[in-house]
Amino acid sequence: MGFLVSFSFFFLAIVINQSTVVGQTTAESVIEFPKNDIRDVRQVIGQAVNVPNLNIVRDDITVLSMNRKSSVVYYSSVTSGTFRYIQIHYNNGVTEYNENWSYR
Amino acid sequence: MRNTDGQLYTIEGFAAGLIMLMTAYLVVNATSVYTAGDTHISDMQLEALGSDALTMMGTPTNTTMYLSNTSPLRMIIENPGPVPNATFRAMFLNLTNSRAGLPMDYNRTNSTMDYIQFTANYTCRIDPGTEIASNTFSYSRNLTGGEHTVKATKWMIINKGAVPVCGTTNQDRAVLVEVLLWRD
């Protein structure tokens, strides 16, 4: 009987032990995931492929991403027929994001 | 009558004692997480709030702005006034501090209300090359270094002859707007 009671206490203690860690790791992984960065860089790339001075704006985005956000960003855009293809690469050392984006 | 039943009880007692010790260790260990899980949550909320405010400021507010592909934030950066920029300050404080039931109070006569403070800068690349330059253009309070800040950022494409620290080239350029915000 004592054996069963002590086992049940043991399992309850494991639940207590893990609960705080679960909360912390969840919050940390949500903070670390650069959702806003990716969203924002996608939006500006959507505008940046339409400017006349493509290379200068791409240098702006690449250099500023590296210096201010510690992330590697590169994109390219190809027009083929009536379609336009945009490739986006994003990597901040923890999260990597690649996207192929095409529209007419 | 003599038999070995008592030995079994002793062994059970020892095993249960060991498990209880292990249990006590787990419980004591659980309290030694220095940073509780929810201390980050207010940071996350503040960052989301700042990001949303910047996104709203980077969105055209009428058809004229939409057709010329501009936004309040872009116009603020292209037409810098005295520092701190009053337009940015009023818009950002309005977006971040408005909440139900409390009136806005920029003069801080109501000392019981907590405010979100900010300092904002933009960074651009010096063309040609990989040098960058930053310019603080608006703030609601000076940053002393003791604040617990989070950062919200927004990319902007601007096109304007002379913008402070960005040079004078008259073409499209990408600049990064960064806002540090904290609760006060």
XYZ file of C-alpha atoms in Angstrom:
288
model
C 0.000 0.000 0.000
C 2.771 2.421 0.945
C 4.448 1.502 -2.302
C 1.403 2.482 -4.383
C 0.933 5.779 -2.540
C 4.578 6.738 -2.989
C 4.394 5.919 -6.694
C 1.363 8.145 -7.152
C 3.165 10.995 -5.352
C 6.108 10.432 -7.671
C 4.005 10.891 -10.792
C 2.311 13.994 -9.396
C 5.751 15.428 -8.664
C 6.800 14.845 -12.276
C 3.769 16.841 -13.416
C 4.718 19.743 -11.120
C 8.337 19.507 -12.177
C 7.553 19.742 -15.889
C 4.779 22.338 -15.780
C 7.051 25.346 -15.215
C 9.535 24.186 -17.831
C 6.771 23.729 -20.405
C 5.555 27.288 -19.884
C 9.026 28.700 -20.239
C 10.067 26.795 -23.341
C 6.785 27.632 -25.071
C 7.173 31.349 -24.384
C 10.818 31.265 -25.446
C 10.167 29.496 -28.711
C 7.364 31.918 -29.525
C 9.677 34.862 -28.819
C 12.524 33.405 -30.839
C 10.440 32.740 -33.921
C 10.833 35.864 -36.083
C 7.246 36.029 -37.296
C 7.138 39.811 -37.602
C 10.566 39.966 -39.250
C 9.576 37.478 -41.939
C 6.223 39.111 -42.533
C 7.799 42.530 -42.784
C 10.614 41.485 -45.098
C 8.119 39.699 -47.383
C 6.087 42.853 -47.625
C 9.036 45.083 -48.474
C 10.353 42.595 -51.030
C 6.952 42.677 -52.705
C 7.484 46.412 -53.164
C 11.214 46.209 -53.860
C 10.870 44.043 -56.962
C 8.908 46.834 -58.630
C 11.380 49.692 -58.191
C 13.517 50.840 -61.141
C 16.830 50.624 -59.220
C 16.566 46.961 -58.166
C 20.183 46.399 -57.189
C 20.499 49.418 -54.922
C 17.333 48.570 -52.979
C 18.418 44.933 -52.704
C 21.767 46.046 -51.297
C 19.875 48.238 -48.804
C 17.767 45.326 -47.602
C 20.653 42.849 -47.479
C 23.080 45.157 -45.660
C 20.529 46.495 -43.177
C 19.233 42.989 -42.388
C 22.743 41.810 -41.674
C 23.701 44.834 -39.570
C 20.545 45.589 -37.646
C 18.740 42.247 -37.481
C 21.594 39.713 -37.742
C 19.790 37.935 -40.523
C 20.790 36.950 -44.026
C 18.225 38.071 -46.569
C 18.457 37.625 -50.306
C 15.854 37.732 -52.995
C 15.678 37.628 -56.751
C 12.947 38.157 -59.242
C 12.629 36.746 -62.745
C 9.991 37.621 -65.308
C 9.139 34.897 -67.778
C 6.325 35.522 -70.216
C 3.438 36.914 -68.251
C 4.624 35.394 -64.981
C 6.915 36.825 -62.387
C 8.815 34.563 -60.028
C 10.245 35.871 -56.752
C 12.585 33.839 -54.594
C 13.008 34.891 -50.966
C 15.670 33.574 -48.623
C 15.746 34.450 -44.954
C 18.021 33.001 -42.280
C 18.712 34.474 -38.854
C 20.798 31.572 -37.569
C 17.919 29.922 -35.744
C 15.098 30.069 -38.250
C 15.426 29.588 -41.974
C 12.690 30.620 -44.352
C 12.616 30.161 -48.110
C 9.794 31.022 -50.400
C 9.033 30.824 -54.089
C 6.388 33.274 -55.033
C 4.900 33.621 -58.470
C 2.154 35.753 -59.865
C 0.888 37.062 -63.149
C 5.353 -19.807 13.939
C 8.269 -18.193 12.177
C 8.535 -17.232 8.482
C 10.073 -14.484 6.219
C 6.983 -12.287 5.664
C 8.484 -9.434 7.677
C 11.417 -9.093 5.255
C 9.024 -8.252 2.411
C 7.518 -5.402 4.420
C 10.990 -4.069 5.170
C 11.938 -4.126 1.476
C 8.695 -2.382 0.528
C 9.342 0.254 3.130
C 12.852 0.927 1.831
C 11.665 1.148 -1.782
C 8.834 3.496 -0.874
C 11.242 5.630 1.141
C 13.585 5.959 -1.825
C 10.712 6.937 -4.120
C 9.541 9.563 -1.624
C 13.075 10.995 -1.501
C 13.100 11.167 -5.297
C 9.690 12.872 -5.184
C 10.949 15.450 -2.733
C 13.942 16.080 -4.983
C 11.687 16.658 -8.003
C 9.457 19.076 -6.132
C 12.390 21.076 -4.743
C 14.010 21.096 -8.158
C 10.869 22.442 -9.821
C 11.017 25.684 -7.840
C 14.538 26.452 -9.022
C 13.464 27.727 -12.458
C 14.698 31.286 -12.083
C 12.583 32.853 -14.831
C 8.959 31.875 -14.667
C 7.259 31.164 -17.971
C 4.926 34.112 -17.987
C 7.515 36.868 -17.509
C 8.141 36.687 -21.269
C 4.501 36.976 -22.145
C 4.264 40.694 -21.385
C 7.312 41.203 -23.608
C 5.613 39.314 -26.402
C 2.462 41.374 -26.020
C 4.414 44.627 -26.062
C 6.341 43.579 -29.153
C 3.151 42.573 -30.956
C 1.563 45.872 -29.989
C 4.497 47.870 -31.336
C 4.653 45.824 -34.523
C 0.952 46.278 -35.124
C 1.182 50.021 -34.528
C 4.053 50.329 -37.025
C 2.184 48.198 -39.564
C -0.854 50.444 -39.251
C 1.292 53.533 -39.679
C 2.849 51.943 -42.774
C -0.555 51.401 -44.379
C -2.147 54.006 -46.687
C -5.036 55.762 -44.975
C -6.794 57.122 -48.068
C -7.029 56.612 -51.826
C -4.526 59.338 -52.657
C -1.903 57.696 -50.453
C -2.747 54.282 -51.880
C -2.366 55.419 -55.485
C 0.971 57.115 -54.828
C 2.140 54.094 -52.792
C 2.860 56.070 -49.656
C 1.801 55.912 -46.009
C 1.868 58.116 -42.902
C 5.132 56.515 -41.784
C 6.765 57.052 -45.165
C 5.669 60.691 -45.210
C 7.093 61.227 -41.718
C 10.488 59.879 -42.741
C 10.522 61.744 -46.043
C 9.561 65.053 -44.419
C 11.546 65.235 -41.199
C 10.603 68.025 -38.842
C 12.205 68.994 -35.553
C 13.293 66.096 -33.324
C 11.308 64.535 -31.699
C 8.893 64.303 -34.606
C 5.504 65.342 -33.225
C 3.387 63.560 -35.868
C 5.023 60.206 -35.234
C 4.881 60.706 -31.509
C 1.174 61.540 -31.452
C 0.247 58.693 -33.803
C 2.356 56.048 -32.093
C 1.290 56.993 -28.572
C -2.307 57.066 -29.685
C -2.081 53.598 -31.244
C -0.229 51.977 -28.366
C -1.761 53.683 -25.356
C -5.424 53.903 -26.207
C -7.564 51.515 -24.254
C -11.128 51.281 -23.097
C -12.247 53.509 -20.258
C -9.224 55.766 -19.966
C -8.872 59.052 -21.832
C -5.597 59.908 -23.546
C -3.489 62.192 -21.445
C -0.313 63.314 -23.181
C 0.557 65.796 -20.440
C 0.641 63.043 -17.833
C -1.634 64.810 -15.369
C -3.073 61.424 -14.468
C -0.138 59.819 -12.708
C -1.916 56.559 -11.958
C -2.096 55.568 -15.619
C 0.735 53.475 -17.020
C 2.139 54.559 -20.324
C 4.024 52.858 -23.066
C 7.050 54.959 -23.919
C 9.145 54.699 -27.056
C 12.162 55.911 -28.901
C 12.284 55.527 -32.670
C 15.068 55.622 -35.223
C 15.599 54.707 -38.839
C 18.681 53.225 -40.412
C 19.828 53.437 -43.980
C 22.778 52.274 -46.012
C 25.309 54.755 -47.343
C 25.442 54.079 -51.069
C 27.767 52.759 -52.408
C 29.179 50.388 -49.810
C 28.089 48.522 -46.719
C 28.252 51.352 -44.189
C 25.040 52.146 -42.336
C 23.828 55.218 -40.463
C 21.035 55.624 -37.926
C 19.005 58.649 -37.043
C 16.757 58.981 -33.983
C 13.791 60.965 -35.214
C 11.162 60.680 -32.484
C 10.831 59.727 -28.844
C 8.450 60.167 -25.962
C 11.090 60.029 -23.259
C 14.865 59.741 -23.102
C 16.267 56.265 -22.805
C 18.391 56.020 -19.673
C 19.462 52.403 -20.076
C 17.505 51.063 -17.126
C 14.337 50.376 -19.064
C 13.275 46.924 -20.065
C 12.707 47.488 -23.768
C 11.491 45.407 -26.666
C 12.053 46.233 -30.311
C 9.561 46.505 -33.141
C 10.732 47.126 -36.686
C 9.283 48.078 -40.046
C 10.812 48.225 -43.505
C 9.991 51.262 -45.599
C 10.782 52.191 -49.167
C 11.298 55.925 -49.469
C 12.032 58.200 -52.380
C 13.035 61.704 -51.461
C 15.885 64.021 -52.304
C 17.424 64.729 -48.925
C 16.722 62.689 -45.830
C 18.984 63.187 -42.788
C 21.937 60.717 -42.682
C 20.642 58.846 -45.749
C 22.377 60.963 -48.375
C 20.763 62.905 -51.158
C 20.236 60.439 -53.974
C 16.894 60.908 -55.624
C 15.768 57.311 -56.060
C 13.935 54.526 -54.233
C 15.756 53.408 -51.088
C 14.902 50.895 -48.389
C 15.216 52.067 -44.782
C 14.575 50.175 -41.574
C 12.477 51.881 -38.907
C 13.168 50.561 -35.419
C 11.171 51.429 -32.315
C 12.232 50.550 -28.800
C 9.230 50.553 -26.492
C 8.788 49.955 -22.811
C 6.177 50.241 -20.122
C 6.493 53.052 -17.655
